[in-house]
PDB file of C-alpha atoms in Angstrom:
ATOM      1  CA  MET A1344      -0.101   0.111  -0.369  1.00  0.00           C
ATOM      2  CA  GLN A1345       1.098   3.403  -1.016  1.00  0.00           C
ATOM      3  CA  ASN A1346       1.019   5.897   1.722  1.00  0.00           C
ATOM      4  CA  SER A1347       0.306  10.080   1.756  1.00  0.00           C
ATOM      5  CA  ASN A1348       4.186  10.513   1.639  1.00  0.00           C
ATOM      6  CA  GLU A1349       4.754   8.959  -1.868  1.00  0.00           C
ATOM      7  CA  VAL A1350       1.430  10.387  -3.228  1.00  0.00           C
ATOM      8  CA  THR A1351      -0.777  13.783  -3.394  1.00  0.00           C
ATOM      9  CA  VAL A1352      -3.927  14.479  -5.528  1.00  0.00           C
ATOM     10  CA  ILE A1353      -4.621  17.839  -6.230  1.00  0.00           C
ATOM     11  CA  ILE A1354      -8.396  18.891  -7.781  1.00  0.00           C
ATOM     12  CA  PRO A1355      -8.721  21.881  -9.417  1.00  0.00           C
ATOM     13  CA  ALA A1356     -12.120  23.142  -8.400  1.00  0.00           C
ATOM     14  CA  PHE A1357     -14.312  25.943  -9.612  1.00  0.00           C
ATOM     15  CA  ASN A1358     -17.841  26.128  -8.587  1.00  0.00           C
ATOM     16  CA  GLU A1359     -18.054  22.265  -7.919  1.00  0.00           C
ATOM     17  CA  GLU A1360     -20.349  22.573  -4.163  1.00  0.00           C
ATOM     18  CA  LYS A1361     -22.490  19.528  -6.205  1.00  0.00           C
ATOM     19  CA  THR A1362     -19.249  17.068  -7.077  1.00  0.00           C
ATOM     20  CA  ILE A1363     -16.523  18.155  -4.425  1.00  0.00           C
ATOM     21  CA  MET A1364     -17.279  15.876  -1.636  1.00  0.00           C
ATOM     22  CA  LYS A1365     -17.945  13.025  -4.013  1.00  0.00           C
ATOM     23  CA  VAL A1366     -14.635  13.419  -5.665  1.00  0.00           C
ATOM     24  CA  ILE A1367     -13.571  13.455  -2.049  1.00  0.00           C
ATOM     25  CA  ASP A1368     -15.150  10.336  -1.047  1.00  0.00           C
ATOM     26  CA  LYS A1369     -13.991   8.273  -4.209  1.00  0.00           C
ATOM     27  CA  ILE A1370     -10.363   9.586  -3.179  1.00  0.00           C
ATOM     28  CA  ASN A1371     -11.096   8.251   0.421  1.00  0.00           C
ATOM     29  CA  THR A1372     -12.279   5.315  -1.134  1.00  0.00           C
ATOM     30  CA  SER A1373      -8.740   4.289  -2.237  1.00  0.00           C
ATOM     31  CA  ALA A1374      -6.390   1.733  -0.603  1.00  0.00           C
ATOM     32  CA  VAL A1375      -3.767   4.171  -1.120  1.00  0.00           C
ATOM     33  CA  LYS A1376      -3.770   6.999   1.214  1.00  0.00           C
ATOM     34  CA  ALA A1377      -2.885  10.199  -0.396  1.00  0.00           C
ATOM     35  CA  ASN A1378      -2.547  13.567   0.496  1.00  0.00           C
ATOM     36  CA  ILE A1379      -5.515  15.632  -1.089  1.00  0.00           C
ATOM     37  CA  ILE A1380      -4.927  19.059  -2.146  1.00  0.00           C
ATOM     38  CA  VAL A1381      -8.321  21.155  -3.515  1.00  0.00           C
ATOM     39  CA  VAL A1382      -7.315  24.075  -5.042  1.00  0.00           C
ATOM     40  CA  ASN A1383     -10.631  26.214  -5.348  1.00  0.00           C
ATOM     41  CA  ASN A1384     -10.400  28.510  -8.220  1.00  0.00           C
ATOM     42  CA  ALA A1385     -11.803  31.986  -7.669  1.00  0.00           C
ATOM     43  CA  SER A1386     -15.182  29.715  -6.454  1.00  0.00           C
ATOM     44  CA  THR A1387     -17.957  31.818  -5.865  1.00  0.00           C
ATOM     45  CA  ASP A1388     -20.308  29.333  -4.334  1.00  0.00           C
ATOM     46  CA  LYS A1389     -19.390  26.922  -1.463  1.00  0.00           C
ATOM     47  CA  THR A1390     -16.806  24.757  -2.596  1.00  0.00           C
ATOM     48  CA  ALA A1391     -14.079  25.193  -0.503  1.00  0.00           C
ATOM     49  CA  GLU A1392     -16.150  25.667   2.954  1.00  0.00           C
ATOM     50  CA  LEU A1393     -17.411  22.087   1.643  1.00  0.00           C
ATOM     51  CA  ALA A1394     -14.189  20.843   1.249  1.00  0.00           C
ATOM     52  CA  LYS A1395     -12.754  22.278   4.047  1.00  0.00           C
ATOM     53  CA  GLY A1396     -15.461  20.474   6.166  1.00  0.00           C
ATOM     54  CA  LYS A1397     -13.596  16.995   4.529  1.00  0.00           C
ATOM     55  CA  GLY A1398     -10.339  17.809   6.021  1.00  0.00           C
ATOM     56  CA  VAL A1399      -8.705  18.352   3.480  1.00  0.00           C
ATOM     57  CA  GLN A1400      -6.246  21.037   2.766  1.00  0.00           C
ATOM     58  CA  VAL A1401      -7.571  24.054   0.467  1.00  0.00           C
ATOM     59  CA  ILE A1402      -5.435  26.531  -1.875  1.00  0.00           C
ATOM     60  CA  GLU A1403      -6.817  29.667  -2.600  1.00  0.00           C
ATOM     61  CA  CYS A1404      -6.061  30.513  -6.704  1.00  0.00           C
ATOM     62  CA  LYS A1405      -7.472  33.670  -7.204  1.00  0.00           C
ATOM     63  CA  GLU A1406      -6.829  33.856 -10.967  1.00  0.00           C
ATOM     64  CA  GLN A1407      -9.208  31.546 -13.257  1.00  0.00           C
ATOM     65  CA  GLY A1408      -8.492  29.161 -15.014  1.00  0.00           C
ATOM     66  CA  LYS A1409      -7.796  25.483 -14.740  1.00  0.00           C
ATOM     67  CA  GLY A1410      -4.300  25.606 -15.408  1.00  0.00           C
ATOM     68  CA  TYR A1411      -4.013  28.854 -12.670  1.00  0.00           C
ATOM     69  CA  ALA A1412      -5.064  26.200 -10.377  1.00  0.00           C
ATOM     70  CA  MET A1413      -2.767  23.067 -11.409  1.00  0.00           C
ATOM     71  CA  GLU A1414      -0.135  25.473 -11.453  1.00  0.00           C
ATOM     72  CA  THR A1415      -0.665  26.487  -7.708  1.00  0.00           C
ATOM     73  CA  GLY A1416      -1.360  23.087  -6.583  1.00  0.00           C
ATOM     74  CA  ILE A1417       1.855  21.963  -7.417  1.00  0.00           C
ATOM     75  CA  GLN A1418       3.816  24.419  -6.204  1.00  0.00           C
ATOM     76  CA  TYR A1419       2.202  22.608  -2.964  1.00  0.00           C
ATOM     77  CA  VAL A1420       3.090  19.258  -3.596  1.00  0.00           C
ATOM     78  CA  ASN A1421       6.470  17.442  -1.742  1.00  0.00           C
ATOM     79  CA  THR A1422       5.278  13.729  -3.113  1.00  0.00           C
ATOM     80  CA  LYS A1423       7.371  11.335  -5.350  1.00  0.00           C
ATOM     81  CA  ILE A1424       3.676  11.072  -7.520  1.00  0.00           C
ATOM     82  CA  THR A1425       0.953  13.391  -8.240  1.00  0.00           C
ATOM     83  CA  LEU A1426      -2.537  13.001  -9.566  1.00  0.00           C
ATOM     84  CA  PHE A1427      -4.875  15.249 -10.903  1.00  0.00           C
ATOM     85  CA  ILE A1428      -8.697  15.192 -10.754  1.00  0.00           C
ATOM     86  CA  ASP A1429     -11.452  17.216 -12.378  1.00  0.00           C
ATOM     87  CA  GLY A1430     -13.529  18.508  -9.463  1.00  0.00           C
ATOM     88  CA  ASP A1431     -17.121  17.698 -11.645  1.00  0.00           C
ATOM     89  CA  LEU A1432     -16.266  13.852 -12.347  1.00  0.00           C
ATOM     90  CA  GLU A1433     -18.372  10.760 -11.102  1.00  0.00           C
ATOM     91  CA  ILE A1434     -16.006   8.173 -11.449  1.00  0.00           C
ATOM     92  CA  HIS A1435     -16.909   4.745 -11.370  1.00  0.00           C
ATOM     93  CA  ASP A1436     -13.722   2.775 -10.899  1.00  0.00           C
ATOM     94  CA  LYS A1437     -13.092   0.718  -7.635  1.00  0.00           C
ATOM     95  CA  ASP A1438      -9.908   2.400  -7.325  1.00  0.00           C
ATOM     96  CA  VAL A1439      -9.025   4.786  -9.435  1.00  0.00           C
ATOM     97  CA  ILE A1440      -5.974   5.523  -7.789  1.00  0.00           C
ATOM     98  CA  GLN A1441      -3.946   2.499  -7.512  1.00  0.00           C
ATOM     99  CA  ASP A1442      -5.280   1.791 -11.041  1.00  0.00           C
ATOM    100  CA  MET A1443      -3.721   5.352 -12.116  1.00  0.00           C
ATOM    101  CA  ILE A1444      -0.637   5.318 -10.171  1.00  0.00           C
ATOM    102  CA  ASP A1445       0.470   1.327 -10.721  1.00  0.00           C
ATOM    103  CA  PRO A1446       2.132   2.117 -14.093  1.00  0.00           C
ATOM    104  CA  ILE A1447       3.786   4.445 -11.874  1.00  0.00           C
ATOM    105  CA  ILE A1448       4.694   1.767  -9.363  1.00  0.00           C
ATOM    106  CA  GLU A1449       5.086  -0.844 -11.234  1.00  0.00           C
ATOM    107  CA  GLU A1450       6.478  -0.242 -14.799  1.00  0.00           C
ATOM    108  CA  ASP A1451       8.568   3.109 -13.934  1.00  0.00           C
ATOM    109  CA  VAL A1452       6.205   4.942 -15.929  1.00  0.00           C
ATOM    110  CA  ASP A1453       7.003   8.461 -15.773  1.00  0.00           C
ATOM    111  CA  PHE A1454       3.593  10.253 -16.544  1.00  0.00           C
ATOM    112  CA  VAL A1455       0.171   8.316 -16.908  1.00  0.00           C
ATOM    113  CA  LYS A1456      -2.946   9.309 -18.998  1.00  0.00           C
ATOM    114  CA  SER A1457      -6.993   8.212 -17.991  1.00  0.00           C
ATOM    115  CA  ALA A1458      -9.086   7.167 -20.970  1.00  0.00           C
ATOM    116  CA  PHE A1459     -13.087   6.514 -20.046  1.00  0.00           C
ATOM    117  CA  THR A1460     -15.796   5.519 -21.224  1.00  0.00           C
ATOM    118  CA  ARG A1461     -18.336   8.500 -21.596  1.00  0.00           C
ATOM    119  CA  GLU A1462     -20.755  10.437 -23.056  1.00  0.00           C
ATOM    120  CA  GLY A1463     -20.021  13.555 -25.025  1.00  0.00           C
ATOM    121  CA  GLY A1464     -16.479  14.248 -25.753  1.00  0.00           C
ATOM    122  CA  ARG A1465     -17.159  16.954 -28.588  1.00  0.00           C
ATOM    123  CA  VAL A1466     -13.832  18.367 -28.456  1.00  0.00           C
ATOM    124  CA  THR A1467     -12.303  15.600 -28.357  1.00  0.00           C
ATOM    125  CA  GLU A1468     -13.309  13.855 -31.355  1.00  0.00           C
ATOM    126  CA  LEU A1469     -14.130  16.804 -33.574  1.00  0.00           C
ATOM    127  CA  VAL A1470     -11.337  19.141 -32.516  1.00  0.00           C
ATOM    128  CA  ALA A1471      -8.426  17.807 -30.453  1.00  0.00           C
ATOM    129  CA  LYS A1472      -8.080  14.047 -31.886  1.00  0.00           C
ATOM    130  CA  PRO A1473      -8.419  15.708 -36.143  1.00  0.00           C
ATOM    131  CA  LEU A1474      -6.118  18.614 -35.370  1.00  0.00           C
ATOM    132  CA  LEU A1475      -3.543  15.889 -33.901  1.00  0.00           C
ATOM    133  CA  GLU A1476      -3.545  13.788 -36.548  1.00  0.00           C
ATOM    134  CA  LEU A1477      -2.298  16.098 -38.808  1.00  0.00           C
ATOM    135  CA  LEU A1478       0.451  17.881 -36.673  1.00  0.00           C
ATOM    136  CA  PHE A1479       2.068  15.088 -34.899  1.00  0.00           C
ATOM    137  CA  PRO A1480       0.894  12.601 -37.120  1.00  0.00           C
ATOM    138  CA  HIS A1481       3.885   9.649 -35.520  1.00  0.00           C
ATOM    139  CA  MET A1482       2.341  10.180 -32.249  1.00  0.00           C
ATOM    140  CA  PHE A1483       0.879   7.436 -30.230  1.00  0.00           C
ATOM    141  CA  LYS A1484      -2.930   7.746 -31.521  1.00  0.00           C
ATOM    142  CA  PHE A1485      -4.367   8.704 -27.417  1.00  0.00           C
ATOM    143  CA  GLU A1486      -8.198   7.419 -26.897  1.00  0.00           C
ATOM    144  CA  GLN A1487      -8.452  10.567 -24.377  1.00  0.00           C
ATOM    145  CA  PRO A1488      -6.273  13.263 -25.116  1.00  0.00           C
ATOM    146  CA  LEU A1489      -7.742  16.038 -23.027  1.00  0.00           C
ATOM    147  CA  SER A1490      -8.826  13.847 -19.994  1.00  0.00           C
ATOM    148  CA  GLY A1491      -8.757  15.798 -16.818  1.00  0.00           C
ATOM    149  CA  ILE A1492      -7.699  12.245 -14.621  1.00  0.00           C
ATOM    150  CA  ILE A1493      -3.608  12.171 -15.235  1.00  0.00           C
ATOM    151  CA  ALA A1494      -0.816  11.146 -13.198  1.00  0.00           C
ATOM    152  CA  GLY A1495       2.914  11.276 -13.021  1.00  0.00           C
ATOM    153  CA  LYS A1496       6.052  11.856 -11.037  1.00  0.00           C
ATOM    154  CA  THR A1497       6.438  14.934  -9.469  1.00  0.00           C
ATOM    155  CA  GLU A1498       9.459  15.706 -10.475  1.00  0.00           C
ATOM    156  CA  PHE A1499       8.166  16.334 -14.322  1.00  0.00           C
ATOM    157  CA  PHE A1500       4.909  18.019 -13.732  1.00  0.00           C
ATOM    158  CA  LYS A1501       7.779  20.520 -12.034  1.00  0.00           C
ATOM    159  CA  LYS A1502       9.028  20.793 -15.584  1.00  0.00           C
ATOM    160  CA  ILE A1503       6.341  21.934 -17.430  1.00  0.00           C
ATOM    161  CA  THR A1504       4.495  25.431 -18.240  1.00  0.00           C
ATOM    162  CA  PHE A1505       0.767  24.816 -17.883  1.00  0.00           C
ATOM    163  CA  GLU A1506      -1.340  26.225 -20.104  1.00  0.00           C
ATOM    164  CA  LYS A1507      -3.384  28.854 -18.406  1.00  0.00           C
ATOM    165  CA  ASP A1508      -7.088  27.831 -19.352  1.00  0.00           C
ATOM    166  CA  TYR A1509      -8.575  24.600 -21.221  1.00  0.00           C
ATOM    167  CA  GLY A1510      -5.729  23.738 -23.022  1.00  0.00           C
ATOM    168  CA  VAL A1511      -3.976  23.052 -20.201  1.00  0.00           C
ATOM    169  CA  ASP A1512      -4.634  18.594 -20.422  1.00  0.00           C
ATOM    170  CA  ILE A1513      -3.157  18.500 -24.319  1.00  0.00           C
ATOM    171  CA  GLY A1514      -0.254  20.867 -23.137  1.00  0.00           C
ATOM    172  CA  ILE A1515       0.338  18.819 -20.752  1.00  0.00           C
ATOM    173  CA  LEU A1516       0.502  16.327 -22.515  1.00  0.00           C
ATOM    174  CA  LEU A1517       2.585  17.052 -25.636  1.00  0.00           C
ATOM    175  CA  ASP A1518       4.924  18.906 -23.205  1.00  0.00           C
ATOM    176  CA  MET A1519       5.836  15.220 -21.506  1.00  0.00           C
ATOM    177  CA  LEU A1520       5.830  14.015 -25.130  1.00  0.00           C
ATOM    178  CA  ALA A1521       8.927  16.559 -25.646  1.00  0.00           C
ATOM    179  CA  LEU A1522      10.610  15.462 -22.368  1.00  0.00           C
ATOM    180  CA  GLY A1523      10.804  11.966 -23.670  1.00  0.00           C
ATOM    181  CA  ALA A1524       8.716  11.020 -20.597  1.00  0.00           C
ATOM    182  CA  ARG A1525       7.284   7.463 -20.674  1.00  0.00           C
ATOM    183  CA  ILE A1526       3.931   7.332 -21.338  1.00  0.00           C
ATOM    184  CA  GLU A1527       1.323   4.964 -20.882  1.00  0.00           C
ATOM    185  CA  GLU A1528      -2.979   5.640 -21.230  1.00  0.00           C
ATOM    186  CA  LYS A1529      -5.092   3.922 -18.588  1.00  0.00           C
ATOM    187  CA  HIS A1530      -8.551   2.909 -19.328  1.00  0.00           C
ATOM    188  CA  ILE A1531     -10.346   3.353 -15.866  1.00  0.00           C
ATOM    189  CA  GLY A1532     -14.022   1.842 -16.886  1.00  0.00           C
ATOM    190  CA  LYS A1533     -16.879   5.086 -17.265  1.00  0.00           C
ATOM    191  CA  VAL A1534     -16.673   8.772 -15.678  1.00  0.00           C
ATOM    192  CA  ASP A1535     -19.418  10.929 -16.344  1.00  0.00           C
ATOM    193  CA  ASN A1536     -18.985  15.398 -16.004  1.00  0.00           C
ATOM    194  CA  ASN A1537     -21.268  18.077 -16.405  1.00  0.00           C
ATOM    195  CA  SER A1538     -21.926  18.769 -19.868  1.00  0.00           C
ATOM    196  CA  LYS A1539     -20.906  22.235 -20.431  1.00  0.00           C
ATOM    197  CA  SER A1540     -22.929  24.618 -23.318  1.00  0.00           C
ATOM    198  CA  TRP A1541     -21.996  25.304 -26.184  1.00  0.00           C
ATOM    199  CA  GLU A1542     -19.992  28.709 -25.740  1.00  0.00           C
ATOM    200  CA  SER A1543     -17.899  27.122 -23.901  1.00  0.00           C
ATOM    201  CA  LEU A1544     -17.692  24.428 -25.875  1.00  0.00           C
ATOM    202  CA  ASN A1545     -16.332  26.827 -28.334  1.00  0.00           C
ATOM    203  CA  ASP A1546     -14.036  28.486 -25.961  1.00  0.00           C
ATOM    204  CA  MET A1547     -12.402  25.326 -25.253  1.00  0.00           C
ATOM    205  CA  SER A1548     -12.242  24.179 -29.080  1.00  0.00           C
ATOM    206  CA  LYS A1549     -10.229  27.429 -29.688  1.00  0.00           C
ATOM    207  CA  GLN A1550      -7.797  27.363 -26.294  1.00  0.00           C
ATOM    208  CA  VAL A1551      -6.826  23.392 -26.682  1.00  0.00           C
ATOM    209  CA  MET A1552      -6.339  24.513 -30.467  1.00  0.00           C
ATOM    210  CA  LYS A1553      -4.081  27.359 -29.517  1.00  0.00           C
ATOM    211  CA  ALA A1554      -2.207  24.727 -27.198  1.00  0.00           C
ATOM    212  CA  ILE A1555      -1.889  22.627 -29.678  1.00  0.00           C
ATOM    213  CA  LEU A1556      -0.289  24.991 -32.950  1.00  0.00           C
ATOM    214  CA  LYS A1557       1.846  26.608 -30.145  1.00  0.00           C
ATOM    215  CA  ARG A1558       4.055  23.145 -29.610  1.00  0.00           C
ATOM    216  CA  LYS A1559       4.192  22.738 -33.591  1.00  0.00           C
ATOM    217  CA  LYS A1560       7.861  22.883 -34.181  1.00  0.00           C
TER     218      LYS A1560
END
């Protein structure tokens, strides 16, 4: 069993009062005893209050944007392994923490990208995958290049620059590849999350495209 000296879970959270406690509870059911850090990303609801009620560390990040929250969170990590889990997910995997870190512990993988079954994924299928195939045709074809559940050796996360918006997830993946990290995609079953509006999806699409394009040399 891994302990809290080895694993930290960071949850970037913006107005996730409906789901944050469920995400924390899911992490706490793991066989892995992990540090949990909730980065309250300029929320205007009770996200921070509810997280504190669960007894986890809550860090304030006043700059709104997922990448800002992730970058803030990593500064507080002193463990060998870091996981990032979005604060709006319903995860059905029995022990997602153990499943995500197993390749790191057992195979000395540097970075693990989750893949999962869920409805939607419009930005992934219509924007990210086609653009990656055009610009990075020799790259391994990831099933979920934009997934918000990732794990890796903390030293690698501290070597990269986090995009500050929705481009952060694809930016991390491409930066890990550029670093020569050993990467594995791990299927973790079914994951549900809150559907975003078309307006939000439009913004997300542009931010994802921008992150991919700036990494094409």
